Coordinates of C-alpha atoms in Angstrom, one line a residue:
F15 CA -30.3 -8.6 -1.2
H16 CA -30.8 -5.2 -2.9
T17 CA -30.8 -4.7 -6.6
R18 CA -30.0 -1.4 -8.3
P19 CA -33.1 0.0 -10.1
S20 CA -32.8 0.3 -13.8
M21 CA -31.8 3.7 -14.8
N22 CA -32.0 5.2 -18.3
I23 CA -28.5 6.8 -18.3
N24 CA -26.8 7.6 -21.6
Y25 CA -23.6 9.1 -20.1
L26 CA -20.9 8.2 -17.7
P27 CA -21.1 9.6 -14.2
Y28 CA -19.0 12.7 -13.4
R29 CA -15.9 12.0 -11.4
Q30 CA -14.2 14.2 -8.9
G31 CA -12.2 16.7 -10.9
Y32 CA -14.6 17.0 -13.8
L33 CA -16.5 19.9 -12.3
D34 CA -13.8 21.4 -10.0
C35 CA -10.2 22.2 -10.5
L36 CA -8.7 21.4 -7.1
C37 CA -6.0 19.0 -8.4
G38 CA -3.4 21.4 -6.9
I39 CA -4.7 20.8 -3.4
Y40 CA -5.0 17.1 -4.0
S41 CA -1.4 17.0 -5.2
M42 CA -0.3 18.5 -1.9
V43 CA -2.1 15.8 0.0
N44 CA -0.9 13.1 -2.3
A45 CA 2.7 14.2 -2.2
T46 CA 2.6 14.2 1.6
A47 CA 1.1 10.6 1.5
V48 CA 3.9 9.4 -0.9
V49 CA 6.6 11.0 1.3
R50 CA 5.2 9.6 4.5
G51 CA 4.3 6.2 3.1
S52 CA 0.6 6.8 3.9
L53 CA -1.7 9.4 5.3
D54 CA -4.8 8.5 7.3
I55 CA -8.1 10.0 6.2
D56 CA -8.4 12.4 9.2
S57 CA -4.9 13.9 8.5
A58 CA -5.6 14.1 4.8
K59 CA -8.9 15.9 5.4
Y60 CA -7.4 18.2 8.0
A61 CA -4.6 19.2 5.6
Y62 CA -7.0 19.5 2.6
L63 CA -9.3 21.9 4.5
A64 CA -6.4 23.8 6.0
A65 CA -5.1 24.4 2.5
L66 CA -8.5 25.5 1.3
R67 CA -8.8 28.0 4.2
K68 CA -5.3 29.4 3.5
L69 CA -6.1 29.7 -0.2
M70 CA -9.4 31.5 0.5
K71 CA -7.4 34.2 2.3
S72 CA -5.8 35.1 -1.1
V73 CA -8.3 34.3 -3.8
S74 CA -12.0 33.3 -4.3
L75 CA -12.6 29.6 -3.9
V76 CA -15.1 29.8 -6.7
Y77 CA -12.4 31.2 -8.9
V78 CA -10.0 28.4 -8.1
M79 CA -12.7 25.7 -8.5
D80 CA -13.3 27.0 -12.0
N81 CA -9.8 27.9 -13.1
G82 CA -7.5 25.8 -11.0
L83 CA -4.7 26.4 -8.5
T84 CA -2.2 28.7 -10.3
P85 CA 1.4 27.9 -9.6
K86 CA 1.8 31.2 -7.7
Y87 CA -0.4 29.8 -4.9
F88 CA 1.1 26.3 -4.7
A89 CA 4.3 27.0 -2.8
P90 CA 2.9 29.5 -0.2
I91 CA 0.1 27.1 0.7
F92 CA 2.3 24.0 0.8
D93 CA 4.9 25.9 2.9
A94 CA 2.3 27.2 5.3
V95 CA 0.2 24.1 5.8
F96 CA 2.1 21.0 4.9
I97 CA 5.7 21.7 5.8
P98 CA 5.2 22.5 9.5
R99 CA 2.4 19.9 10.1
F100 CA 4.2 17.0 8.4
N101 CA 7.9 18.0 8.7
L102 CA 8.6 18.2 5.0
V103 CA 11.1 20.0 2.9
R104 CA 10.2 21.5 -0.5
E105 CA 12.9 22.3 -3.1
E106 CA 12.6 24.1 -6.4
P107 CA 15.5 22.5 -8.4
F108 CA 14.7 24.2 -11.7
I109 CA 13.7 27.6 -10.7
N110 CA 16.8 29.1 -12.2
N111 CA 16.8 26.8 -15.2
P112 CA 13.3 26.7 -16.6
Q113 CA 14.6 26.0 -20.1
I114 CA 16.2 22.6 -19.1
G115 CA 15.8 19.9 -21.7
I116 CA 13.7 16.8 -21.2
D117 CA 16.7 14.5 -20.9
E118 CA 18.4 16.4 -18.1
Y119 CA 15.0 17.1 -16.4
W120 CA 14.1 13.4 -16.5
A121 CA 17.5 12.4 -15.2
E122 CA 17.1 14.7 -12.2
L123 CA 13.7 13.3 -11.4
E124 CA 15.2 9.8 -11.5
R125 CA 18.1 10.8 -9.3
F126 CA 16.0 12.6 -6.7
L127 CA 13.4 9.8 -6.4
G128 CA 16.1 7.1 -6.5
E129 CA 17.9 8.5 -3.4
G130 CA 15.6 6.6 -1.1
G131 CA 13.7 7.7 1.9
G132 CA 10.3 9.4 1.6
R133 CA 10.4 11.4 -1.6
A134 CA 7.9 12.8 -4.1
V135 CA 7.8 15.3 -6.9
A136 CA 4.8 17.7 -7.5
V137 CA 4.6 19.0 -11.0
H138 CA 2.3 21.2 -13.0
F139 CA 1.9 20.2 -16.7
H140 CA -0.2 21.1 -19.7
N141 CA -1.5 19.1 -22.6
P142 CA -3.8 20.1 -25.4
I143 CA -6.9 19.4 -23.3
W144 CA -6.1 20.6 -19.8
E145 CA -3.6 21.9 -17.1
H146 CA -3.0 19.6 -14.2
W147 CA -1.0 19.2 -11.0
T148 CA 0.2 15.7 -10.2
V149 CA 2.6 13.8 -8.0
I150 CA 5.4 11.6 -9.2
G151 CA 6.3 8.8 -6.8
K152 CA 8.7 6.8 -8.9
A153 CA 10.7 7.4 -12.1
S154 CA 12.2 5.0 -14.5
H155 CA 14.1 5.8 -17.7
K156 CA 10.8 5.7 -19.7
T157 CA 8.0 6.2 -17.2
L158 CA 6.9 8.5 -14.4
W159 CA 4.6 6.7 -12.0
L160 CA 2.0 8.9 -10.5
S161 CA -0.1 9.4 -7.4
D162 CA -2.8 11.4 -9.2
S163 CA -6.2 12.8 -8.2
A164 CA -7.5 12.3 -11.7
R165 CA -6.5 8.6 -11.6
R166 CA -3.7 8.9 -14.1
L167 CA -1.2 6.1 -13.5
Y168 CA 1.8 7.2 -15.4
L169 CA 3.4 9.6 -17.9
R170 CA 5.5 8.1 -20.7
R171 CA 8.7 9.9 -21.5
A172 CA 8.1 9.5 -25.3
F173 CA 5.1 11.8 -25.0
C174 CA 6.6 14.4 -22.6
T175 CA 8.6 17.6 -23.3
T176 CA 9.9 20.6 -21.4
D177 CA 9.9 22.8 -24.5
K178 CA 7.0 22.8 -26.9
C179 CA 4.2 20.4 -27.5
D180 CA 3.9 18.8 -30.9
S181 CA 2.0 15.9 -32.5
K182 CA 4.4 13.4 -30.8
R183 CA 5.1 15.0 -27.5
S184 CA 1.8 16.3 -26.2
T185 CA 2.5 16.7 -22.5
L186 CA 4.5 19.8 -21.4
L187 CA 6.1 19.3 -18.0
L188 CA 6.9 22.7 -16.4
P189 CA 10.3 22.7 -14.8
E190 CA 9.8 26.0 -13.0
Y191 CA 6.7 24.5 -11.3
T192 CA 8.4 21.2 -10.3
Y193 CA 8.8 20.7 -6.6
F194 CA 11.0 18.1 -4.9
I195 CA 9.4 17.1 -1.6
R196 CA 11.1 15.0 1.0
E197 CA 11.1 14.3 4.7
G198 CA 12.6 17.0 6.9
P199 CA 15.3 16.4 9.4
P200 CA 14.2 14.8 12.7
R201 CA 12.6 17.4 14.9
K202 CA 14.2 18.2 18.3
K203 CA 12.0 17.1 21.2
K204 CA 11.0 19.9 23.4
P205 CA 12.2 19.6 27.0
P206 CA 9.6 18.7 29.6

């Protein structure tokens, strides 16, 4: 029986994400896990490291760890690493309609996620404190349920907007950086 030594600590320990900004890479892994129903640690680690290697060909890893994964890198990395390895499809439903209102945006999230099969939505959002990538696995009329590297469990519709943040709606969801992710069609087997 071991006891923890007494420590004179006047702060909470730092969690993953406090000192790095790799939520974009984590959201790719988490979206894949949501779509597939699970993802074993070896596959997750392989994909995570492959995404970092791909990213490092375009930008300094130190820069990304300090500033985060900008939206311009998300799609190329996801398409190069995750789509072929895990047979996924990524769609950009709002790319031509970034000014979509929260009601229509939310309804599309509900519709897509409610169609069944393996589905997830990766989204980039801002609030007054931070920018963040997260994964939506389920949507109801009032709540988005998350698979999130920062351990957020949900986003409430009452606090979200696609327009401008204000004192009531402090979370700005970015439609142009919202990706619908689903399983791809069955792959054809190669002849022997």
